[in-house]
Amino acid sequence: MIRRGFLALFVVASWVSGACAQSDLVKRGDYLVNGLLTCGNCHTPKGPSGDIMDKAFSGGLSWDEPPFKVTAPNITPDTESGIGKYTDDELKRLLRKGIKRDGKRVAMVMPSGFYEIMTDRDLDAVIAYLRTLKPIKNAVPDPIYKMEQGHPIPPGGERPYSEGMLNDRLKRGFYLTTIAHCMECHTPMGQHGRDFNGKLGAGGAEFPGPWGVSVSRNITSSKTSGIGGWTDEDIKRAITRGISKDGRKLSPPMGYGYYANMSAVDLNAIVAYLRTVPPID
Ligand code: HEC
Ligand code: HEC
């Protein structure tokens, strides 16, 4: 009798701890998706005053560029127009490897190469969170690929990090900067895609939009052209509030409002890592 009671208690306790682990995972996913990862910056439709939150994640920006004509699709769990039919394994393959459910490579604008580094737990967390979204019916036009799509992986981001590596401040900073795909926007194009090995963080990429054309800035540690002469507070203000050192308001598409959700520990780690990016004048 006592033993049976004990067993029942054990079963309840492990069910409760399983449910807690799941809710921790969803919380972590929420933090990442609506913060650092800026998924909604592409996948949520925009109105004159920013993201249309009651249609969050139901399909967003469009691009018509030499390699593709695509719209960021609906990533809510709707089974017809969203990702409801994707299994967890298929979602993992899509996020890390950039291969869609139909086996085709996703358009390069989806930064899957920057998610190769993602820890197994963070990948699980993102997927667990996506599964909790309200399903919304909204089909976007099919993608048109005008050439073979690449899957650029930034150097150092080829393999998944372990959770333990995130305890090291600089590794954590590099990890977060990678999954936030900062260097994708802040590195100019070279002969074969972004010049990560020669011009990492040098800026100069152009982003046309309703705001005009914004040009990504030099965020290397250069004291003259980069952010080497900025204080930590200057850098944090630029990332989370979109205000440059001289007080100028910065333009989209950088997801300042998303980055504002970052924890102090994560923001400090990013600043610490940016200080180590070799200067380019
Ligand atoms: C820079 C813009 C951008 C960001 C940031 C972005 N995506 Fe995407 N994503 C796209 C585009 C564009 C496509 C569609 C490409 C295609 O159809 O080939 C896509 C495709 C997808 C797909 C495949 C959907 C399908 O119907 O096959 C999923 C799932 C997805 N993204 C999830 C995410 C998640 C989760 C995040 C954040 C971790 C994210 N995306 C961040 C632009 C983006
Ligand atoms: C989608 C592209 C994109 C992403 C992703 C992005 N940025 Fe930016 N960033 C820009 C652009 C474009 C500007 C310049 C805006 C302007 O001048 O109005 C900018 C400006 C900045 C500035 C201000 C520099 C200055 O001289 O005023 C800093 C600092 C910065 N980004 C750091 C980061 C960091 C760190 C990340 C990742 C957490 C990041 N950016 C992610 C596009 C991006």
CSV table of C-alpha atoms and ligand atoms in Angstrom, one decimal:
chain,number,residue,atom,x,y,z
A,1,MET,CA,0.0,0.0,0.0
A,2,ILE,CA,2.7,2.4,1.0
A,3,ARG,CA,4.7,1.3,-2.0
A,4,ARG,CA,1.8,1.9,-4.3
A,5,GLY,CA,1.2,5.3,-2.9
A,6,PHE,CA,4.9,6.1,-3.3
A,7,LEU,CA,4.7,5.0,-7.0
A,8,ALA,CA,1.6,7.2,-7.6
A,9,LEU,CA,3.4,10.1,-6.1
A,10,PHE,CA,6.4,9.4,-8.3
A,11,VAL,CA,4.3,9.3,-11.4
A,12,VAL,CA,2.6,12.6,-10.5
A,13,ALA,CA,5.9,14.2,-9.7
A,14,SER,CA,7.5,13.2,-13.0
A,15,TRP,CA,4.4,14.3,-14.9
A,16,VAL,CA,4.6,17.7,-13.2
A,17,SER,CA,8.3,18.1,-13.8
A,18,GLY,CA,7.7,17.1,-17.5
A,19,ALA,CA,5.0,19.8,-17.8
A,20,CYS,CA,7.4,22.3,-16.2
A,21,ALA,CA,10.2,21.4,-18.5
A,22,GLN,CA,7.8,21.9,-21.5
A,23,SER,CA,6.7,25.3,-20.2
A,24,ASP,CA,10.3,26.4,-19.7
A,25,LEU,CA,11.0,25.3,-23.2
A,26,VAL,CA,8.1,27.4,-24.6
A,27,LYS,CA,9.2,30.4,-22.5
A,28,ARG,CA,12.7,30.1,-23.8
A,29,GLY,CA,11.3,29.8,-27.4
A,30,ASP,CA,9.1,32.9,-26.8
A,31,TYR,CA,12.2,34.9,-25.6
A,32,LEU,CA,14.3,33.9,-28.6
A,33,VAL,CA,11.6,34.2,-31.3
A,34,ASN,CA,10.3,37.5,-30.1
A,35,GLY,CA,13.7,38.8,-29.2
A,36,LEU,CA,17.1,38.0,-30.7
A,37,LEU,CA,15.8,35.9,-33.6
A,38,THR,CA,13.5,38.6,-35.0
A,39,CYS,CA,11.4,36.0,-36.8
A,40,GLY,CA,8.4,38.3,-36.9
A,41,ASN,CA,10.5,41.1,-38.4
A,42,CYS,CA,10.1,39.1,-41.7
A,43,HIS,CA,7.2,36.7,-41.0
A,44,THR,CA,4.7,39.2,-39.5
A,45,PRO,CA,2.8,41.5,-41.9
A,46,LYS,CA,3.5,45.3,-41.5
A,47,GLY,CA,1.2,48.2,-41.4
A,48,PRO,CA,1.9,51.9,-41.2
A,49,SER,CA,2.7,51.6,-37.5
A,50,GLY,CA,4.8,48.5,-37.6
A,51,ASP,CA,4.0,44.8,-37.1
A,52,ILE,CA,0.3,43.9,-37.2
A,53,MET,CA,0.2,41.8,-34.0
A,54,ASP,CA,-3.2,40.1,-34.4
A,55,LYS,CA,-1.8,38.6,-37.6
A,56,ALA,CA,1.6,37.8,-36.1
A,57,PHE,CA,3.6,35.2,-38.0
A,58,SER,CA,1.0,34.7,-40.7
A,59,GLY,CA,3.2,35.9,-43.6
A,60,GLY,CA,5.2,39.1,-44.1
A,61,LEU,CA,7.7,40.8,-46.2
A,62,SER,CA,8.3,40.2,-49.9
A,63,TRP,CA,11.6,40.3,-51.9
A,64,ASP,CA,12.1,40.5,-55.6
A,65,GLU,CA,15.8,40.2,-56.2
A,66,PRO,CA,18.1,38.5,-58.7
A,67,PRO,CA,18.2,35.1,-56.9
A,68,PHE,CA,14.5,34.9,-55.9
A,69,LYS,CA,11.0,36.4,-55.7
A,70,VAL,CA,9.6,35.3,-52.3
A,71,THR,CA,7.3,36.2,-49.5
A,72,ALA,CA,8.1,35.2,-46.0
A,73,PRO,CA,5.4,32.5,-45.5
A,74,ASN,CA,2.9,31.8,-42.8
A,75,ILE,CA,4.6,30.1,-39.9
A,76,THR,CA,1.6,29.7,-37.6
A,77,PRO,CA,0.3,26.1,-37.1
A,78,ASP,CA,-2.5,26.3,-39.7
A,79,THR,CA,-2.4,23.0,-41.5
A,80,GLU,CA,-3.3,24.4,-45.0
A,81,SER,CA,-1.5,27.7,-45.3
A,82,GLY,CA,1.0,27.5,-42.3
A,83,ILE,CA,3.4,24.9,-41.0
A,84,GLY,CA,0.9,22.6,-39.3
A,85,LYS,CA,2.0,19.7,-41.5
A,86,TYR,CA,5.7,20.0,-40.6
A,87,THR,CA,6.9,17.4,-38.1
A,88,ASP,CA,9.4,18.5,-35.5
A,89,ASP,CA,12.2,16.8,-37.4
A,90,GLU,CA,11.2,18.5,-40.6
A,91,LEU,CA,11.2,21.9,-38.8
A,92,LYS,CA,14.6,21.2,-37.5
A,93,ARG,CA,15.9,20.4,-40.9
A,94,LEU,CA,14.3,23.6,-42.3
A,95,LEU,CA,15.7,25.8,-39.5
A,96,ARG,CA,19.2,24.4,-39.4
A,97,LYS,CA,19.8,23.1,-42.9
A,98,GLY,CA,17.4,25.3,-44.9
A,99,ILE,CA,15.6,22.4,-46.5
A,100,LYS,CA,11.8,22.7,-46.8
A,101,ARG,CA,9.3,20.0,-46.3
A,102,ASP,CA,9.1,19.4,-50.1
A,103,GLY,CA,12.8,18.9,-50.2
A,104,LYS,CA,13.6,22.2,-51.9
A,105,ARG,CA,16.2,24.6,-50.5
A,106,VAL,CA,14.6,27.7,-48.9
A,107,ALA,CA,15.3,31.1,-50.4
A,108,MET,CA,18.6,32.5,-49.1
A,109,VAL,CA,16.9,35.4,-47.3
A,110,MET,CA,15.7,33.0,-44.6
A,111,PRO,CA,18.9,33.0,-42.5
A,112,SER,CA,19.0,29.2,-41.9
A,113,GLY,CA,22.9,29.1,-42.2
A,114,PHE,CA,23.0,31.3,-39.1
A,115,TYR,CA,21.0,28.7,-37.1
A,116,GLU,CA,23.4,25.8,-37.7
A,117,ILE,CA,25.1,26.9,-34.5
A,118,MET,CA,21.9,26.8,-32.5
A,119,THR,CA,22.0,24.5,-29.4
A,120,ASP,CA,19.7,21.5,-29.5
A,121,ARG,CA,17.7,22.9,-26.6
A,122,ASP,CA,17.2,26.3,-28.3
A,123,LEU,CA,16.1,24.6,-31.5
A,124,ASP,CA,13.6,22.6,-29.5
A,125,ALA,CA,12.5,25.7,-27.7
A,126,VAL,CA,11.8,27.6,-31.0
A,127,ILE,CA,9.8,24.7,-32.3
A,128,ALA,CA,7.9,24.3,-29.0
A,129,TYR,CA,7.0,28.0,-29.1
A,130,LEU,CA,5.9,28.0,-32.8
A,131,ARG,CA,3.5,25.1,-31.9
A,132,THR,CA,1.7,27.3,-29.4
A,133,LEU,CA,0.9,30.1,-31.9
A,134,LYS,CA,-2.7,30.8,-32.9
A,135,PRO,CA,-3.3,29.2,-36.3
A,136,ILE,CA,-4.1,31.8,-38.9
A,137,LYS,CA,-5.3,31.1,-42.4
A,138,ASN,CA,-3.3,33.1,-44.9
A,139,ALA,CA,-1.6,31.7,-48.0
A,140,VAL,CA,1.3,33.7,-49.5
A,141,PRO,CA,2.3,33.4,-53.2
A,142,ASP,CA,4.6,30.5,-54.1
A,143,PRO,CA,8.3,31.3,-54.2
A,144,ILE,CA,10.1,31.7,-57.5
A,145,TYR,CA,13.7,30.7,-57.5
A,146,LYS,CA,15.7,32.3,-60.3
A,147,MET,CA,18.9,30.4,-59.5
A,148,GLU,CA,20.1,27.7,-57.1
A,149,GLN,CA,19.9,28.9,-53.5
A,150,GLY,CA,23.0,28.8,-51.3
A,151,HIS,CA,23.1,28.2,-47.5
A,152,PRO,CA,25.9,30.5,-46.3
A,153,ILE,CA,27.2,29.6,-42.9
A,154,PRO,CA,29.3,32.2,-41.0
A,155,PRO,CA,32.7,31.0,-39.9
A,156,GLY,CA,32.7,29.5,-36.5
A,157,GLY,CA,29.0,28.7,-36.8
A,158,GLU,CA,29.2,25.4,-38.6
A,159,ARG,CA,28.3,23.2,-35.6
A,160,PRO,CA,25.7,23.3,-32.9
A,161,TYR,CA,27.0,24.8,-29.6
A,162,SER,CA,26.5,22.9,-26.4
A,163,GLU,CA,24.6,24.6,-23.5
A,164,GLY,CA,27.8,24.6,-21.5
A,165,MET,CA,29.6,26.8,-24.0
A,166,LEU,CA,27.0,29.6,-23.3
A,167,ASN,CA,28.5,30.0,-19.9
A,168,ASP,CA,31.6,31.6,-21.4
A,169,ARG,CA,30.8,35.3,-22.0
A,170,LEU,CA,32.6,35.7,-25.3
A,171,LYS,CA,31.3,32.4,-26.7
A,172,ARG,CA,27.8,33.4,-25.6
A,173,GLY,CA,28.2,36.8,-27.4
A,174,PHE,CA,29.4,35.1,-30.6
A,175,TYR,CA,26.5,32.6,-30.4
A,176,LEU,CA,23.9,35.3,-29.9
A,177,THR,CA,25.3,37.6,-32.5
A,178,THR,CA,25.2,34.7,-34.9
A,179,ILE,CA,21.6,33.5,-34.3
A,180,ALA,CA,20.6,37.2,-34.4
A,181,HIS,CA,22.2,37.2,-37.9
A,182,CYS,CA,23.8,40.6,-37.1
A,183,MET,CA,26.7,40.0,-39.4
A,184,GLU,CA,24.5,38.9,-42.3
A,185,CYS,CA,23.3,42.5,-42.6
A,186,HIS,CA,26.5,44.1,-41.4
A,187,THR,CA,28.9,42.4,-43.8
A,188,PRO,CA,29.2,43.5,-47.5
A,189,MET,CA,28.9,41.1,-50.4
A,190,GLY,CA,32.2,39.7,-51.8
A,191,GLN,CA,32.8,37.5,-54.9
A,192,HIS,CA,31.0,34.5,-53.3
A,193,GLY,CA,28.3,35.9,-51.1
A,194,ARG,CA,29.0,37.8,-47.8
A,195,ASP,CA,32.7,38.4,-47.3
A,196,PHE,CA,32.8,37.0,-43.7
A,197,ASN,CA,36.5,36.3,-43.9
A,198,GLY,CA,37.7,39.6,-45.2
A,199,LYS,CA,35.1,42.3,-44.2
A,200,LEU,CA,33.2,40.9,-41.2
A,201,GLY,CA,31.1,43.7,-39.7
A,202,ALA,CA,32.4,46.4,-42.1
A,203,GLY,CA,28.8,47.4,-43.1
A,204,GLY,CA,27.9,48.9,-46.5
A,205,ALA,CA,25.0,46.6,-47.4
A,206,GLU,CA,21.9,48.5,-48.8
A,207,PHE,CA,18.4,47.9,-47.6
A,208,PRO,CA,15.7,49.6,-49.7
A,209,GLY,CA,12.2,50.0,-48.2
A,210,PRO,CA,9.4,52.4,-47.4
A,211,TRP,CA,12.0,54.3,-45.2
A,212,GLY,CA,14.2,55.0,-48.3
A,213,VAL,CA,17.5,53.1,-48.5
A,214,SER,CA,19.3,52.4,-45.2
A,215,VAL,CA,23.0,51.3,-45.3
A,216,SER,CA,24.3,49.0,-42.7
A,217,ARG,CA,27.1,50.5,-40.6
A,218,ASN,CA,30.6,49.5,-39.7
A,219,ILE,CA,30.2,47.6,-36.3
A,220,THR,CA,33.8,46.4,-36.1
A,221,SER,CA,36.0,47.6,-33.3
A,222,SER,CA,37.6,50.3,-35.5
A,223,LYS,CA,38.0,53.5,-33.4
A,224,THR,CA,37.6,55.7,-36.5
A,225,SER,CA,34.9,54.0,-38.7
A,226,GLY,CA,33.4,51.4,-36.3
A,227,ILE,CA,32.1,51.3,-32.8
A,228,GLY,CA,35.5,51.0,-31.1
A,229,GLY,CA,35.2,54.5,-29.6
A,230,TRP,CA,31.7,54.0,-28.4
A,231,THR,CA,30.8,53.3,-24.8
A,232,ASP,CA,28.9,50.1,-23.9
A,233,GLU,CA,25.8,52.2,-23.2
A,234,ASP,CA,26.1,53.9,-26.7
A,235,ILE,CA,26.2,50.4,-28.3
A,236,LYS,CA,23.3,49.1,-26.3
A,237,ARG,CA,21.2,52.1,-27.1
A,238,ALA,CA,21.8,51.6,-30.8
A,239,ILE,CA,20.8,48.0,-30.7
A,240,THR,CA,17.7,48.2,-28.5
A,241,ARG,CA,16.4,51.7,-29.2
A,242,GLY,CA,17.7,52.4,-32.7
A,243,ILE,CA,19.6,55.6,-31.7
A,244,SER,CA,23.1,56.2,-33.1
A,245,LYS,CA,26.0,57.6,-31.0
A,246,ASP,CA,25.3,61.1,-32.3
A,247,GLY,CA,21.6,60.9,-31.4
A,248,ARG,CA,20.4,60.2,-35.0
A,249,LYS,CA,17.3,57.9,-35.2
A,250,LEU,CA,18.3,54.7,-37.1
A,251,SER,CA,16.1,53.2,-39.8
A,252,PRO,CA,14.7,49.7,-40.4
A,253,PRO,CA,15.0,46.9,-41.2
A,254,MET,CA,17.2,46.2,-38.1
A,255,GLY,CA,14.8,44.8,-35.5
A,256,TYR,CA,15.5,47.3,-32.6
A,257,GLY,CA,12.1,46.6,-31.0
A,258,TYR,CA,12.8,42.9,-30.9
A,259,TYR,CA,16.3,43.3,-29.5
A,260,ALA,CA,14.8,45.5,-26.7
A,261,ASN,CA,13.4,42.2,-25.3
A,262,MET,CA,16.9,40.9,-24.7
A,263,SER,CA,18.1,40.2,-21.1
A,264,ALA,CA,21.0,42.3,-19.7
A,265,VAL,CA,23.2,39.3,-19.6
A,266,ASP,CA,22.7,38.6,-23.3
A,267,LEU,CA,23.1,42.2,-24.3
A,268,ASN,CA,26.4,42.5,-22.3
A,269,ALA,CA,27.6,39.3,-24.0
A,270,ILE,CA,26.9,40.7,-27.4
A,271,VAL,CA,28.7,44.0,-26.6
A,272,ALA,CA,31.7,42.0,-25.2
A,273,TYR,CA,31.9,40.0,-28.5
A,274,LEU,CA,31.5,43.0,-30.7
A,275,ARG,CA,34.6,44.5,-29.0
A,276,THR,CA,36.6,41.5,-30.3
A,277,VAL,CA,35.6,41.9,-34.0
A,278,PRO,CA,38.8,42.9,-35.8
A,279,PRO,CA,38.8,46.6,-36.8
A,280,ILE,CA,38.3,47.5,-40.5
A,281,ASP,CA,38.6,51.1,-41.5
B,1,HEC,C1,15.3,37.9,-43.1
B,1,HEC,C2,13.9,37.4,-43.1
B,1,HEC,C3,13.6,36.2,-42.3
B,1,HEC,C4,13.9,35.9,-41.0
B,1,HEC,C5,14.6,36.8,-40.0
B,1,HEC,C6,13.3,34.6,-40.8
B,1,HEC,N1,12.7,34.1,-41.9
B,1,HEC,FE1,11.8,32.3,-42.1
B,1,HEC,N2,11.6,32.6,-44.1
B,1,HEC,C7,11.9,33.7,-44.7
B,1,HEC,C8,11.5,33.6,-46.1
B,1,HEC,C9,11.6,34.6,-47.2
B,1,HEC,C10,11.1,32.2,-46.3
B,1,HEC,C11,10.5,31.5,-47.5
B,1,HEC,C12,11.6,31.1,-48.4
B,1,HEC,C13,11.0,30.2,-49.5
B,1,HEC,O1,9.8,30.0,-49.7
B,1,HEC,O2,11.9,29.7,-50.2
B,1,HEC,C14,11.2,31.6,-44.9
B,1,HEC,C15,10.8,30.3,-44.7
B,1,HEC,C16,10.5,29.8,-43.4
B,1,HEC,C17,9.9,28.6,-43.1
B,1,HEC,C18,9.4,27.5,-44.1
B,1,HEC,C19,7.9,27.7,-44.2
B,1,HEC,C20,7.3,26.8,-45.3
B,1,HEC,O3,6.2,27.1,-45.6
B,1,HEC,O4,8.0,25.9,-45.8
B,1,HEC,C21,9.9,28.5,-41.7
B,1,HEC,C22,9.3,27.4,-40.9
B,1,HEC,C23,10.5,29.7,-41.2
B,1,HEC,N3,10.9,30.5,-42.2
B,1,HEC,C24,10.6,30.0,-39.8
B,1,HEC,C25,11.4,31.0,-39.3
B,1,HEC,C26,11.7,31.2,-37.9
B,1,HEC,C27,11.2,30.3,-36.8
B,1,HEC,C28,12.5,32.3,-37.9
B,1,HEC,C29,13.2,32.9,-36.6
B,1,HEC,C30,14.1,31.9,-36.0
B,1,HEC,C31,12.6,32.8,-39.2
B,1,HEC,N4,11.9,32.0,-40.1
B,1,HEC,C32,13.4,34.0,-39.5
B,1,HEC,C33,12.4,34.9,-44.2
B,1,HEC,C34,12.9,35.0,-42.9
B,2,HEC,C1,18.2,43.2,-41.2
B,2,HEC,C2,19.5,43.8,-41.2
B,2,HEC,C3,20.2,44.0,-39.9
B,2,HEC,C4,20.4,43.2,-38.8
B,2,HEC,C5,19.9,41.8,-38.7
B,2,HEC,C6,21.1,43.9,-37.8
B,2,HEC,N1,21.4,45.2,-38.3
B,2,HEC,FE1,22.4,46.6,-37.2
B,2,HEC,N2,21.9,48.0,-38.7
B,2,HEC,C7,21.3,47.7,-39.9
B,2,HEC,C8,21.3,48.9,-40.7
B,2,HEC,C9,20.7,49.0,-42.1
B,2,HEC,C10,21.8,49.9,-39.8
B,2,HEC,C11,21.9,51.4,-40.2
B,2,HEC,C12,20.5,52.1,-40.0
B,2,HEC,C13,20.7,53.6,-40.3
B,2,HEC,O1,21.8,54.1,-40.6
B,2,HEC,O2,19.6,54.3,-40.3
B,2,HEC,C14,22.2,49.3,-38.6
B,2,HEC,C15,22.7,50.0,-37.5
B,2,HEC,C16,23.4,49.4,-36.4
B,2,HEC,C17,24.1,50.0,-35.4
B,2,HEC,C18,24.4,51.5,-35.3
B,2,HEC,C19,25.7,51.9,-35.9
B,2,HEC,C20,25.8,53.4,-36.2
B,2,HEC,O3,26.9,53.7,-36.7
B,2,HEC,O4,24.9,54.2,-35.9
B,2,HEC,C21,24.6,49.1,-34.6
B,2,HEC,C22,25.5,49.3,-33.3
B,2,HEC,C23,24.2,47.8,-35.0
B,2,HEC,N3,23.4,48.0,-36.2
B,2,HEC,C24,24.5,46.6,-34.5
B,2,HEC,C25,23.8,45.4,-34.8
B,2,HEC,C26,23.8,44.2,-34.0
B,2,HEC,C27,24.7,44.0,-32.8
B,2,HEC,C28,22.9,43.3,-34.6
B,2,HEC,C29,22.6,42.0,-34.1
B,2,HEC,C30,22.1,41.9,-32.7
B,2,HEC,C31,22.4,44.0,-35.8
B,2,HEC,N4,22.9,45.2,-35.8
B,2,HEC,C32,21.5,43.4,-36.6
B,2,HEC,C33,20.9,46.4,-40.3
B,2,HEC,C34,20.9,45.3,-39.5
